[in-house]
Coordinates of C-alpha atoms and ligand atoms in Angstrom, one line a residue:
Chain A
X1 CA -156.9 -176.8 -216.4
X2 CA -154.3 -175.1 -218.6
X3 CA -153.4 -176.5 -222.0
X4 CA -150.0 -177.4 -220.6
X5 CA -151.5 -179.5 -217.8
X6 CA -153.7 -181.2 -220.3
X7 CA -150.6 -182.2 -222.2
X8 CA -148.9 -183.4 -219.1
X9 CA -151.8 -185.7 -218.3
X10 CA -151.1 -187.7 -221.4
X11 CA -147.3 -187.7 -220.6
X12 CA -146.4 -190.8 -218.6
X13 CA -143.5 -193.1 -217.8
X14 CA -144.1 -196.5 -219.3
X15 CA -142.2 -199.6 -220.4
X16 CA -142.1 -200.1 -224.2
X17 CA -144.3 -203.2 -224.2
X18 CA -147.1 -201.4 -222.4
X19 CA -146.8 -198.4 -224.7
X20 CA -147.5 -200.7 -227.7
X21 CA -150.5 -202.1 -226.0
X22 CA -151.9 -198.6 -225.2
X23 CA -151.2 -197.4 -228.8
X24 CA -153.1 -200.4 -230.1
X25 CA -156.1 -199.7 -227.9
X26 CA -155.9 -196.0 -228.9
X27 CA -155.9 -197.0 -232.5
X28 CA -159.1 -199.0 -232.1
X29 CA -157.7 -202.5 -231.8
X30 CA -160.6 -204.7 -230.8
X31 CA -159.1 -208.2 -230.8
X32 CA -155.8 -209.4 -229.4
X33 CA -154.6 -213.0 -229.1
X34 CA -151.2 -213.8 -227.6
X35 CA -149.0 -216.6 -226.2
X36 CA -146.4 -216.2 -223.6
X37 CA -142.8 -215.6 -224.7
X38 CA -140.0 -213.4 -223.3
X39 CA -139.3 -210.5 -223.8
X40 CA -142.8 -209.4 -224.7
X41 CA -144.9 -210.8 -221.9
X42 CA -145.7 -207.4 -220.5
X43 CA -147.6 -206.6 -223.7
X44 CA -149.8 -209.7 -223.5
X45 CA -150.5 -208.9 -219.8
X46 CA -151.3 -205.3 -220.7
X47 CA -153.9 -206.5 -223.3
X48 CA -155.4 -209.0 -220.8
X49 CA -155.8 -206.1 -218.3
X50 CA -157.1 -203.5 -220.6
X51 CA -158.9 -204.9 -223.6
X52 CA -162.2 -205.7 -221.9
X53 CA -162.5 -202.2 -220.6
X54 CA -161.7 -200.9 -224.1
X55 CA -164.6 -203.0 -225.5
X56 CA -162.3 -205.5 -227.1
X57 CA -161.5 -209.1 -226.7
X58 CA -158.3 -210.7 -225.3
X59 CA -157.5 -214.4 -225.7
X60 CA -154.5 -216.3 -224.5
X61 CA -154.1 -218.8 -227.3
X62 CA -152.8 -222.3 -227.0
X63 CA -150.0 -221.5 -229.5
X64 CA -148.6 -218.9 -231.8
X65 CA -150.3 -220.7 -234.7
X66 CA -153.7 -220.5 -233.0
X67 CA -153.1 -216.8 -232.0
X68 CA -152.4 -215.7 -235.5
X69 CA -155.3 -217.8 -236.8
X70 CA -157.6 -216.2 -234.2
X71 CA -156.7 -212.7 -235.4
X72 CA -157.2 -213.9 -239.0
X73 CA -160.8 -214.7 -237.9
X74 CA -161.4 -211.4 -236.3
X75 CA -159.9 -209.6 -239.3
X76 CA -162.1 -211.5 -241.7
X77 CA -165.1 -209.7 -240.2
X78 CA -163.4 -206.3 -240.4
X79 CA -162.1 -205.7 -236.9
X80 CA -158.8 -204.1 -236.0
X81 CA -156.6 -206.9 -234.7
X82 CA -153.2 -207.5 -233.2
X83 CA -150.9 -210.3 -232.0
X84 CA -147.4 -210.1 -230.6
X85 CA -144.5 -212.4 -229.9
X86 CA -140.8 -212.7 -230.0
X87 CA -138.5 -214.3 -232.5
X88 CA -139.2 -218.1 -232.1
X89 CA -142.9 -217.4 -231.8
X90 CA -142.8 -215.1 -234.9
X91 CA -141.4 -218.1 -236.9
X92 CA -144.6 -220.0 -236.0
X93 CA -146.8 -217.1 -236.9
X94 CA -145.3 -217.0 -240.5
X95 CA -148.0 -219.5 -241.6
X96 CA -150.7 -217.1 -240.7
X97 CA -148.9 -214.0 -241.9
X98 CA -148.7 -215.6 -245.4
X99 CA -152.4 -216.4 -245.3
X100 CA -153.2 -212.8 -244.1
X101 CA -151.2 -211.4 -247.0
X102 CA -152.8 -213.7 -249.5
X103 CA -156.3 -212.9 -248.3
X104 CA -155.5 -209.2 -248.2
X105 CA -156.5 -209.0 -244.5
X106 CA -155.2 -206.1 -242.3
X107 CA -153.5 -207.1 -239.1
X108 CA -150.7 -205.8 -236.8
X109 CA -148.0 -208.2 -235.7
X110 CA -145.4 -207.2 -233.1
X111 CA -142.0 -208.9 -232.9
X112 CA -139.9 -207.9 -229.8
X113 CA -136.9 -209.7 -231.1
X114 CA -134.6 -211.8 -229.0
X115 CA -131.4 -213.7 -229.8
X116 CA -131.6 -216.6 -232.2
X117 CA -131.4 -219.0 -234.1
X118 CA -133.3 -221.7 -232.3
X119 CA -134.4 -221.0 -228.8
X120 CA -131.5 -218.6 -228.7
X121 CA -131.7 -216.4 -225.6
X122 CA -134.0 -213.8 -224.2
X123 CA -131.7 -210.8 -224.8
X124 CA -132.3 -208.1 -227.4
X125 CA -131.4 -208.8 -231.0
X126 CA -132.1 -207.6 -234.5
X127 CA -131.5 -210.9 -236.2
X128 CA -135.0 -211.3 -237.6
X129 CA -134.4 -208.5 -240.2
X130 CA -134.2 -211.0 -243.1
X131 CA -137.4 -212.8 -242.0
X132 CA -139.3 -209.5 -241.5
X133 CA -138.3 -207.7 -244.6
X134 CA -138.1 -210.4 -247.2
X135 CA -141.6 -211.9 -246.7
X136 CA -141.0 -214.3 -243.9
X137 CA -143.4 -217.0 -244.8
X138 CA -144.0 -218.9 -248.1
X139 CA -145.1 -217.2 -251.3
X140 CA -144.8 -213.9 -253.1
X141 CA -145.6 -211.2 -250.6
X142 CA -144.2 -208.5 -248.3
X143 CA -145.3 -207.1 -245.0
X144 CA -144.8 -203.5 -244.1
X145 CA -142.1 -203.4 -241.4
X146 CA -141.9 -200.5 -238.9
X147 CA -138.9 -200.1 -236.7
X148 CA -139.4 -197.8 -233.7
X149 CA -136.3 -196.7 -231.7
X150 CA -137.9 -195.2 -228.6
X151 CA -141.0 -194.7 -226.5
X152 CA -142.8 -192.1 -228.6
X153 CA -142.2 -194.1 -231.8
X154 CA -143.4 -197.3 -230.2
X155 CA -146.6 -195.4 -229.7
X156 CA -146.8 -193.6 -233.0
X157 CA -145.7 -196.4 -235.2
X158 CA -148.0 -198.9 -233.5
X159 CA -150.8 -196.5 -234.1
X160 CA -149.7 -196.0 -237.7
X161 CA -149.4 -199.7 -238.2
X162 CA -153.2 -200.1 -237.9
X163 CA -153.9 -197.4 -240.4
X164 CA -151.4 -198.8 -242.9
X165 CA -152.8 -202.3 -242.4
X166 CA -156.3 -201.0 -243.3
X167 CA -155.3 -198.7 -246.1
X168 CA -153.3 -201.3 -247.9
X169 CA -155.1 -204.4 -246.7
X170 CA -151.9 -206.0 -245.5
X171 CA -150.3 -207.4 -242.4
X172 CA -148.0 -204.8 -240.9
X173 CA -145.1 -205.8 -238.6
X174 CA -143.8 -203.7 -235.7
X175 CA -140.2 -204.8 -235.3
X176 CA -138.8 -204.0 -231.9
X177 CA -136.5 -205.8 -229.6
X178 CA -135.9 -206.7 -226.0
X179 CA -134.4 -203.4 -225.1
X180 CA -137.3 -201.3 -226.5
X181 CA -139.8 -203.6 -224.9
X182 CA -138.3 -203.5 -221.4
X183 CA -137.1 -199.9 -221.3
X184 CA -139.2 -197.3 -219.5
X185 CA -139.3 -193.8 -221.0
X186 CA -141.6 -190.8 -220.9
X187 CA -144.2 -191.0 -223.6
X188 CA -147.3 -188.9 -224.7
X189 CA -150.2 -191.3 -225.1
X190 CA -151.5 -189.6 -228.2
X191 CA -150.0 -190.1 -231.6
X192 CA -147.7 -187.2 -232.5
X193 CA -148.7 -187.5 -236.2
X194 CA -151.4 -189.4 -238.1
X195 CA -151.6 -190.9 -241.5
X196 CA -153.5 -188.5 -243.8
X197 CA -155.9 -191.4 -244.7
X198 CA -157.6 -192.9 -241.7
X199 CA -161.2 -193.7 -242.6
X200 CA -161.0 -196.8 -244.7
X201 CA -163.8 -198.7 -246.5
X202 CA -164.1 -202.3 -245.3
X203 CA -166.9 -203.5 -247.5
X204 CA -164.8 -206.6 -248.3
X205 CA -165.4 -207.9 -244.8
X206 CA -167.6 -211.0 -244.1
X207 CA -170.8 -211.1 -242.1
X208 CA -171.7 -207.4 -242.7
X209 CA -175.5 -207.0 -242.8
X210 CA -175.3 -204.7 -245.8
X211 CA -173.7 -207.4 -247.8
X212 CA -176.1 -208.6 -250.5
X213 CA -174.1 -211.3 -252.1
X214 CA -172.4 -214.0 -250.0
X215 CA -168.7 -213.4 -249.8
X216 CA -165.7 -215.6 -249.7
X217 CA -162.3 -214.9 -248.2
X218 CA -159.7 -217.3 -249.7
X219 CA -156.2 -217.8 -250.8
X220 CA -156.6 -220.9 -253.0
X221 CA -156.6 -220.1 -256.7
X222 CA -156.4 -223.2 -258.9
X223 CA -157.5 -221.9 -262.2
X224 CA -154.7 -221.2 -264.6
X225 CA -153.5 -217.6 -264.2
X226 CA -155.7 -216.8 -261.2
X227 CA -152.9 -216.9 -258.6
X228 CA -150.6 -214.9 -260.9
X229 CA -153.3 -212.3 -261.0
X230 CA -153.5 -212.1 -257.2
X231 CA -149.7 -211.8 -257.0
X232 CA -149.7 -209.1 -259.6
X233 CA -152.4 -207.2 -257.6
X234 CA -150.3 -207.6 -254.5
X235 CA -147.3 -206.4 -256.3
X236 CA -149.2 -203.3 -257.4
X237 CA -150.1 -202.6 -253.8
X238 CA -146.4 -203.1 -252.8
X239 CA -145.3 -200.6 -255.5
X240 CA -147.7 -198.0 -254.1
X241 CA -146.4 -198.7 -250.6
X242 CA -142.8 -198.3 -251.8
X243 CA -143.6 -195.0 -253.4
X244 CA -145.8 -193.5 -250.6
X245 CA -144.7 -194.9 -247.2
X246 CA -140.9 -194.9 -247.0
X247 CA -139.8 -193.3 -243.7
X248 CA -136.3 -192.5 -242.5
X249 CA -134.5 -190.0 -240.4
X250 CA -131.2 -188.5 -241.6
X251 CA -128.5 -186.5 -239.9
X252 CA -125.8 -184.4 -241.6
X253 CA -125.8 -186.6 -244.7
X254 CA -124.9 -183.7 -247.0
X255 CA -121.8 -182.9 -245.2
X256 CA -119.9 -186.0 -244.1
X257 CA -117.2 -188.6 -244.8
X258 CA -118.8 -191.4 -242.9
X259 CA -122.5 -192.3 -242.8
X260 CA -123.8 -194.6 -240.1
X261 CA -126.8 -196.7 -240.9
X262 CA -128.7 -198.2 -238.0
X263 CA -132.3 -198.9 -237.0
X264 CA -134.2 -199.5 -233.7
X265 CA -132.2 -199.7 -230.5
X266 CA -128.9 -199.7 -232.3
X267 CA -129.7 -196.3 -233.8
X268 CA -129.9 -194.8 -230.4
X269 CA -126.3 -195.9 -229.7
X270 CA -125.1 -194.8 -233.1
X271 CA -126.6 -191.3 -232.7
X272 CA -124.7 -190.9 -229.5
X273 CA -121.5 -192.0 -231.3
X274 CA -122.2 -189.6 -234.1
X275 CA -122.6 -186.7 -231.6
X276 CA -119.4 -187.6 -229.8
X277 CA -117.4 -187.8 -232.9
X278 CA -118.9 -184.6 -234.5
X279 CA -117.9 -182.8 -231.4
X280 CA -114.3 -184.0 -232.0
X281 CA -114.6 -182.6 -235.6
X282 CA -115.2 -185.8 -237.5
X283 CA -117.6 -185.3 -240.4
X284 CA -120.0 -188.1 -239.6
X285 CA -123.7 -188.4 -240.3
X286 CA -126.4 -191.1 -240.0
X287 CA -129.4 -192.6 -241.8
X288 CA -132.0 -194.3 -239.7
X289 CA -134.5 -196.4 -241.6
X290 CA -137.9 -196.2 -239.9
X291 CA -139.6 -198.4 -242.4
X292 CA -137.4 -201.4 -243.0
X293 CA -139.8 -202.5 -245.8
X294 CA -140.3 -200.4 -247.8
X295 CA -136.6 -199.7 -247.4
X296 CA -135.3 -196.2 -247.9
X297 CA -133.2 -197.1 -250.9
X298 CA -133.3 -193.8 -252.6
X299 CA -132.2 -191.8 -249.6
X300 CA -129.2 -194.1 -249.2
X301 CA -128.5 -194.2 -252.9
X302 CA -128.6 -190.4 -253.1
X303 CA -126.2 -190.1 -250.2
X304 CA -123.7 -192.4 -251.7
X305 CA -120.6 -191.1 -253.6
X306 CA -116.9 -191.8 -253.9
X307 CA -115.8 -189.7 -250.9
X308 CA -118.2 -191.1 -248.3
X309 CA -118.0 -194.4 -246.5
X310 CA -121.0 -196.3 -245.0
X311 CA -120.9 -198.1 -241.7
X312 CA -123.9 -200.3 -241.0
X313 CA -124.3 -201.2 -237.4
X314 CA -126.7 -204.0 -236.4
X315 CA -127.4 -206.4 -233.6
X316 CA -126.9 -209.4 -235.9
X317 CA -124.2 -210.8 -238.2
X318 CA -125.0 -208.5 -241.1
X319 CA -128.5 -208.4 -242.5
X320 CA -129.6 -204.9 -243.3
X321 CA -126.1 -204.3 -244.6
X322 CA -127.1 -206.3 -247.7
X323 CA -129.9 -203.8 -248.5
X324 CA -127.6 -200.9 -247.9
X325 CA -125.0 -202.4 -250.3
X326 CA -127.8 -202.9 -252.9
X327 CA -128.8 -199.2 -252.5
X328 CA -125.3 -197.9 -252.6
X329 CA -124.6 -200.0 -255.7
X330 CA -120.8 -199.7 -255.5
X331 CA -120.8 -195.9 -255.3
X332 CA -119.3 -196.0 -251.8
X333 CA -117.5 -198.4 -249.5
X334 CA -119.9 -200.2 -247.2
X335 CA -118.6 -201.6 -243.9
X336 CA -120.4 -203.5 -241.2
X337 CA -120.1 -203.8 -237.4
X338 CA -122.4 -206.0 -235.5
X339 CA -122.8 -207.9 -232.2
X340 CA -125.2 -210.7 -232.0
X341 CA -126.9 -213.3 -229.8
X342 CA -128.2 -210.7 -227.4
X343 CA -125.1 -208.6 -227.1
X344 CA -125.5 -204.9 -227.6
X345 CA -122.7 -203.1 -229.3
X346 CA -121.1 -200.4 -227.1
X347 CA -120.2 -196.8 -228.2
X348 CA -116.6 -197.6 -227.6
X349 CA -116.6 -200.6 -230.0
X350 CA -118.4 -198.6 -232.7
X351 CA -116.0 -195.7 -232.3
X352 CA -113.0 -198.0 -232.6
X353 CA -114.5 -199.5 -235.8
X354 CA -115.0 -196.0 -237.2
X355 CA -111.5 -194.9 -236.4
X356 CA -110.2 -198.0 -238.2
X357 CA -112.0 -196.8 -241.4
X358 CA -110.4 -193.4 -241.6
Chain Y
X1 CA -196.7 -235.1 -260.2
X2 CA -196.4 -233.9 -256.7
X3 CA -193.0 -232.6 -255.7
X4 CA -192.0 -234.1 -252.4
X5 CA -188.4 -233.1 -252.2
X6 CA -186.5 -230.1 -253.4
X7 CA -182.9 -229.0 -253.0
X8 CA -182.2 -226.3 -250.5
X9 CA -181.7 -223.0 -252.3
X10 CA -178.5 -222.5 -250.2
X11 CA -176.9 -225.4 -252.1
X12 CA -175.6 -224.1 -255.4
X13 CA -175.1 -225.9 -258.6
X14 CA -171.5 -225.8 -259.7
X15 CA -170.0 -228.7 -261.7
X16 CA -169.1 -230.9 -258.8
X17 CA -165.4 -231.5 -258.1
X18 CA -166.2 -234.4 -255.8
X19 CA -165.6 -238.0 -257.0
X20 CA -168.6 -240.2 -257.8
X21 CA -170.0 -241.7 -254.6
X22 CA -168.2 -239.2 -252.3
X23 CA -170.0 -238.5 -249.0
X24 CA -169.1 -234.7 -249.0
X25 CA -172.0 -233.9 -251.3
X26 CA -174.5 -235.3 -248.9
X27 CA -173.1 -233.5 -245.9
X28 CA -173.0 -230.2 -247.9
X29 CA -176.7 -230.7 -248.6
X30 CA -177.6 -231.5 -245.0
X31 CA -175.8 -228.5 -243.7
X32 CA -177.6 -226.2 -246.2
X33 CA -181.0 -227.8 -245.3
X34 CA -180.4 -227.3 -241.6
X35 CA -179.3 -223.6 -242.0
X36 CA -182.4 -223.0 -244.2
X37 CA -184.7 -224.7 -241.7
X38 CA -183.3 -222.8 -238.7
X39 CA -183.6 -219.6 -240.7
X40 CA -180.1 -218.4 -239.8
X41 CA -178.6 -217.9 -243.3
X42 CA -178.0 -214.2 -242.7
X43 CA -176.1 -214.9 -239.6
X44 CA -174.0 -217.9 -240.7
X45 CA -170.3 -217.7 -241.3
X46 CA -168.6 -220.9 -242.4
X47 CA -164.9 -221.9 -242.2
X48 CA -163.8 -224.2 -245.0
X49 CA -160.9 -226.5 -244.4
X50 CA -157.8 -227.5 -246.3
X51 CA -158.7 -230.9 -247.9
X52 CA -161.2 -232.2 -250.4
X53 CA -163.8 -229.8 -249.0
X54 CA -161.7 -226.6 -249.4
X55 CA -164.0 -225.6 -252.3
X56 CA -167.1 -225.9 -250.1
X57 CA -167.8 -222.2 -250.6
X58 CA -168.4 -222.9 -254.3
X59 CA -171.4 -225.0 -253.2
X60 CA -172.8 -222.7 -250.4
X61 CA -174.8 -219.5 -250.7
X62 CA -173.5 -217.9 -247.5
X63 CA -170.3 -216.2 -246.3
X64 CA -167.3 -218.5 -246.0
X65 CA -163.6 -218.1 -245.2
X66 CA -160.8 -220.4 -245.7
X67 CA -158.4 -221.2 -242.9
X68 CA -154.9 -222.6 -242.9
X69 CA -154.6 -226.4 -242.6
X70 CA -155.8 -227.4 -239.1
X71 CA -156.7 -223.9 -238.0
X72 CA -160.5 -223.6 -238.7
X73 CA -161.4 -223.7 -235.0
X74 CA -158.9 -221.0 -234.1
X75 CA -160.2 -218.8 -236.9
X76 CA -163.8 -219.6 -235.8
X77 CA -162.8 -218.6 -232.2
X78 CA -161.6 -215.2 -233.4
X79 CA -164.9 -214.6 -235.3
X80 CA -167.3 -215.8 -232.6
X81 CA -165.6 -214.0 -229.7
X82 CA -165.8 -210.8 -231.7
X83 CA -169.3 -211.4 -233.0
X84 CA -171.3 -213.6 -230.7
X85 CA -174.4 -212.8 -232.8
X86 CA -173.1 -214.8 -235.7
X87 CA -173.6 -218.6 -236.1
X88 CA -170.1 -219.9 -236.9
X89 CA -169.3 -223.4 -238.0
X90 CA -166.3 -225.2 -239.2
X91 CA -166.3 -228.0 -241.8
X92 CA -163.3 -230.2 -241.4
X93 CA -161.8 -233.4 -242.4
X94 CA -159.9 -235.9 -240.3
X95 CA -156.4 -234.8 -241.3
X96 CA -157.3 -231.1 -240.6
X97 CA -159.2 -231.7 -237.4
X98 CA -157.3 -234.6 -235.8
X99 CA -153.7 -234.4 -237.0
X100 CA -152.4 -231.0 -238.0
X101 CA -155.1 -229.2 -236.1
X102 CA -155.3 -231.3 -233.0
X103 CA -154.2 -228.5 -230.7
X104 CA -156.6 -226.0 -232.1
X105 CA -159.4 -228.6 -231.9
X106 CA -158.8 -229.6 -228.3
X107 CA -158.4 -226.1 -227.0
X108 CA -161.4 -224.6 -228.8
X109 CA -163.4 -227.5 -227.4
X110 CA -161.9 -227.1 -224.0
X111 CA -162.6 -223.4 -223.9
X112 CA -166.2 -224.3 -224.6
X113 CA -166.3 -222.0 -227.6
X114 CA -169.9 -221.6 -228.8
X115 CA -169.2 -223.2 -232.1
X116 CA -170.5 -226.0 -234.3
X117 CA -168.0 -228.4 -235.8
X118 CA -168.9 -230.6 -238.7
X119 CA -166.2 -233.2 -238.8
X120 CA -166.2 -235.4 -241.9
X121 CA -164.2 -238.5 -241.2
X122 CA -163.3 -240.7 -244.2
X123 CA -160.0 -242.1 -242.8
X124 CA -157.8 -240.8 -245.6
X125 CA -156.2 -237.7 -246.9
X126 CA -158.3 -237.3 -250.1
X127 CA -157.0 -234.1 -251.6
X128 CA -153.4 -235.1 -251.5
X129 CA -153.9 -238.6 -252.9
X130 CA -155.0 -241.0 -250.3
X131 CA -152.3 -241.0 -247.5
X132 CA -152.8 -242.4 -244.1
X133 CA -154.9 -240.2 -241.8
X134 CA -155.1 -240.2 -238.0
X135 CA -158.4 -242.1 -238.2
X136 CA -157.2 -244.7 -240.8
X137 CA -158.2 -248.1 -239.3
X138 CA -155.7 -250.8 -238.5
X139 CA -155.0 -252.8 -241.6
X140 CA -156.5 -250.2 -243.9
X141 CA -154.3 -249.6 -247.0
X142 CA -153.2 -246.2 -248.0
X143 CA -150.4 -244.8 -250.2
X144 CA -148.3 -244.2 -247.1
X145 CA -149.1 -247.6 -245.5
X146 CA -149.4 -249.8 -248.6
X147 CA -149.5 -253.0 -246.5
X148 CA -152.1 -251.6 -244.2
X149 CA -151.9 -249.5 -241.1
X150 CA -149.7 -251.2 -238.6
X151 CA -150.1 -250.4 -235.0
X152 CA -146.3 -250.8 -234.2
X153 CA -145.3 -248.5 -237.1
X154 CA -148.2 -246.2 -237.4
X155 CA -150.0 -246.1 -234.0
X156 CA -153.7 -246.6 -233.5
X157 CA -156.6 -244.8 -235.1
X158 CA -157.2 -241.6 -233.1
X159 CA -160.5 -241.6 -231.3
X160 CA -160.8 -237.8 -231.3
X161 CA -164.5 -237.7 -230.5
X162 CA -164.0 -239.8 -227.4
X163 CA -161.0 -237.7 -226.4
X164 CA -163.0 -234.5 -226.8
X165 CA -166.0 -235.9 -224.9
X166 CA -164.1 -235.8 -221.6
X167 CA -163.6 -232.0 -221.8
X168 CA -165.8 -229.9 -219.7
X169 CA -166.3 -227.2 -222.5
X170 CA -167.9 -229.8 -224.8
X171 CA -171.7 -230.0 -224.7
X172 CA -172.5 -232.4 -227.5
X173 CA -170.7 -235.0 -229.7
X174 CA -172.4 -237.5 -231.8
X175 CA -171.0 -239.9 -234.4
X176 CA -173.1 -240.6 -237.5
X177 CA -172.6 -241.8 -241.0
X178 CA -173.9 -241.0 -244.5
X179 CA -173.8 -244.5 -246.0
X180 CA -177.6 -245.2 -246.1
X181 CA -180.8 -243.2 -245.9
X182 CA -181.5 -243.9 -242.3
X183 CA -178.1 -242.7 -241.3
X184 CA -178.4 -239.7 -243.5
X185 CA -181.6 -238.7 -241.6
X186 CA -179.9 -239.2 -238.3
X187 CA -176.9 -237.2 -239.5
X188 CA -179.2 -234.3 -240.4
X189 CA -180.8 -234.5 -236.9
X190 CA -177.4 -234.4 -235.3
X191 CA -176.2 -231.4 -237.4
X192 CA -179.4 -229.6 -236.5
X193 CA -178.8 -230.3 -232.8
X194 CA -175.2 -229.0 -233.1
X195 CA -176.5 -225.7 -234.6
X196 CA -179.3 -225.3 -232.1
X197 CA -176.8 -225.8 -229.3
X198 CA -174.9 -222.8 -230.6
X199 CA -178.0 -220.7 -231.0
X200 CA -178.8 -221.5 -227.3
X201 CA -175.2 -220.7 -226.3
X202 CA -174.5 -224.1 -224.8
X203 CA -170.8 -224.5 -225.8
X204 CA -168.9 -226.6 -228.2
X205 CA -170.8 -229.1 -230.4
X206 CA -169.3 -231.5 -232.9
X207 CA -170.8 -234.1 -235.2
X208 CA -168.4 -236.7 -236.5
X209 CA -169.7 -238.0 -239.8
X210 CA -168.3 -241.2 -241.1
X211 CA -168.2 -240.5 -244.8
X212 CA -167.3 -242.6 -247.9
X213 CA -164.2 -242.0 -250.0
X214 CA -164.6 -244.6 -252.7
X215 CA -161.6 -243.2 -254.6
X216 CA -159.0 -243.8 -252.0
X217 CA -160.6 -246.8 -250.5
X218 CA -160.2 -248.2 -254.0
X219 CA -163.8 -249.4 -253.9
X220 CA -166.9 -248.8 -256.0
X221 CA -169.4 -246.4 -254.4
X222 CA -171.6 -249.4 -253.5
X223 CA -168.7 -251.3 -251.9
X224 CA -167.7 -248.1 -250.0
X225 CA -171.1 -247.7 -248.3
X226 CA -171.0 -251.4 -247.4
X227 CA -167.5 -251.0 -245.9
X228 CA -168.9 -248.4 -243.6
X229 CA -171.7 -250.7 -242.5
X230 CA -169.7 -253.8 -242.2
X231 CA -166.3 -252.6 -241.0
X232 CA -166.0 -249.0 -240.0
X233 CA -168.9 -248.7 -237.6
X234 CA -168.0 -251.9 -236.0
X235 CA -164.7 -250.2 -234.9
X236 CA -166.2 -246.8 -234.3
X237 CA -169.8 -247.2 -233.3
X238 CA -172.4 -244.6 -234.2
X239 CA -174.4 -242.7 -231.6
X240 CA -174.3 -239.9 -229.1
X241 CA -170.9 -239.8 -227.3
X242 CA -171.7 -236.8 -225.1
X243 CA -174.8 -234.8 -224.5
X244 CA -175.1 -232.4 -221.6
Ligands
SF4_401 S1 -160.9 -238.2 -252.8 FE1 -162.5 -239.1 -251.5 S2 -163.1 -237.5 -250.1 FE2 -162.1 -236.5 -251.8 S3 -163.7 -236.0 -253.3 FE3 -162.9 -238.0 -253.9 S4 -164.2 -239.5 -252.8 FE4 -164.5 -237.5 -251.9

């Protein structure tokens, strides 16, 4: 078999939700618990089908609360773990995510977002940006948030999520949406890049035979100052993550009058818009945050000046735009265009908005 | 003098945070004795609840994790499914197990998870200051039912052990008490049974232990143990509820 054929063997057509499942298995995920909710059911079914053969455990939990607590349990003993859901289910998981963060337990949580608030609808949305990037549950913590925008990134970033979770001992969120989950695209089922640090010490885990002293995993700290110490330790980790793990893609930002900012599925539409308008001679570029937390503040801030205008496009009523405004810090005009409740903004609408700016 | 009793080395000696006359200390001791006698210390992983016993790990010389309120049996499920070689048990109060965690309790039991559940039932929320619990008896006074639990307003005491007993995944449930030496001995026997069942892979086992909370029953320790004898076990009789 030639090298090329070998490559082809790993190249398949797959829906996004299955890609995430396969990436998790490839990354060594050994425990998955899920609960039915649209539009991520294909992922749960994929794990049910494939985890046993991969030497892992699949459980359909009785609720999102139970699912996140089950992965908490498997993480306590040092296994690679994942759960997935969509917006309303992720709200329920916030309890467990806060405990995972406090106990410094690695875990991967996938949110294939749908329209909200409330039961909302089952169409794609990006309206959980605030919840994902500002903590989400109670207490002083962050989760790393990765925002893929297509098949290969669904694979690569899910794979990366497991490494980041282990390296920083933190829950990591993969933030997709209904479009990405349901869309089938060709994908290579091997990560196209890897984090430089993959082998991580897990001597903190419970029930390891080499443990001499009994160990406790806990998040209750009653003594004066003890909880503040934990929060300071977490903050230190977050600072390291902010300086090491920011990822973003940029297009033409040194030579433009308008910079689009978009993530996930919306960035695919915006890229198309950018190409169309550049062909017409408009000086337009784009910044696509890949990590939503840590947010690419510096990249945005460096691109901001008097002569450039920003247009943030999201599938919500304006959430990431707040972080863009903070990063721009008054150096440029920042505008927003969004559709919400499961409605995807069209190229035409975005182009109309851009024309209204110039 | 001949030494006829000594404390299990698994039971540590911190300054106790439990109130005088509290039943938790006895149950902690019994759990440690059973683990020592079964020689499973190396394999034990405990899940501490949210409630008065949240600090259980300060008293135990084996690996322990906390869980969110009501979720110990879901956490235990994750551990045991991943590591069937471990002996996993939860230590839970009535609020944790039978109110906020009812779903996790019912479904872990129904799946027949190979787990041991030590359910300490004192009929109040102790840690938060003596509120009404799912198992508070009718007429019993708490800070959230000052005139006594009223069936119209508050519903009936939840018979969670009887509820769980009908589930096919459950192999053993016994209700015991720690109000007098004889009952303490029977409680230890039941705890041992619940651990042996797990070692033998029989399914879900639970011991409901009626335990005294003198502080929020507003009684002296002596009055509290008498209340168990004269009132509580009349309503919720001791004994094996299910054994298959
Ligand atoms: S409040 Fe009740 S259960 Fe809690 S420690 Fe005191 S006596 Fe024990």
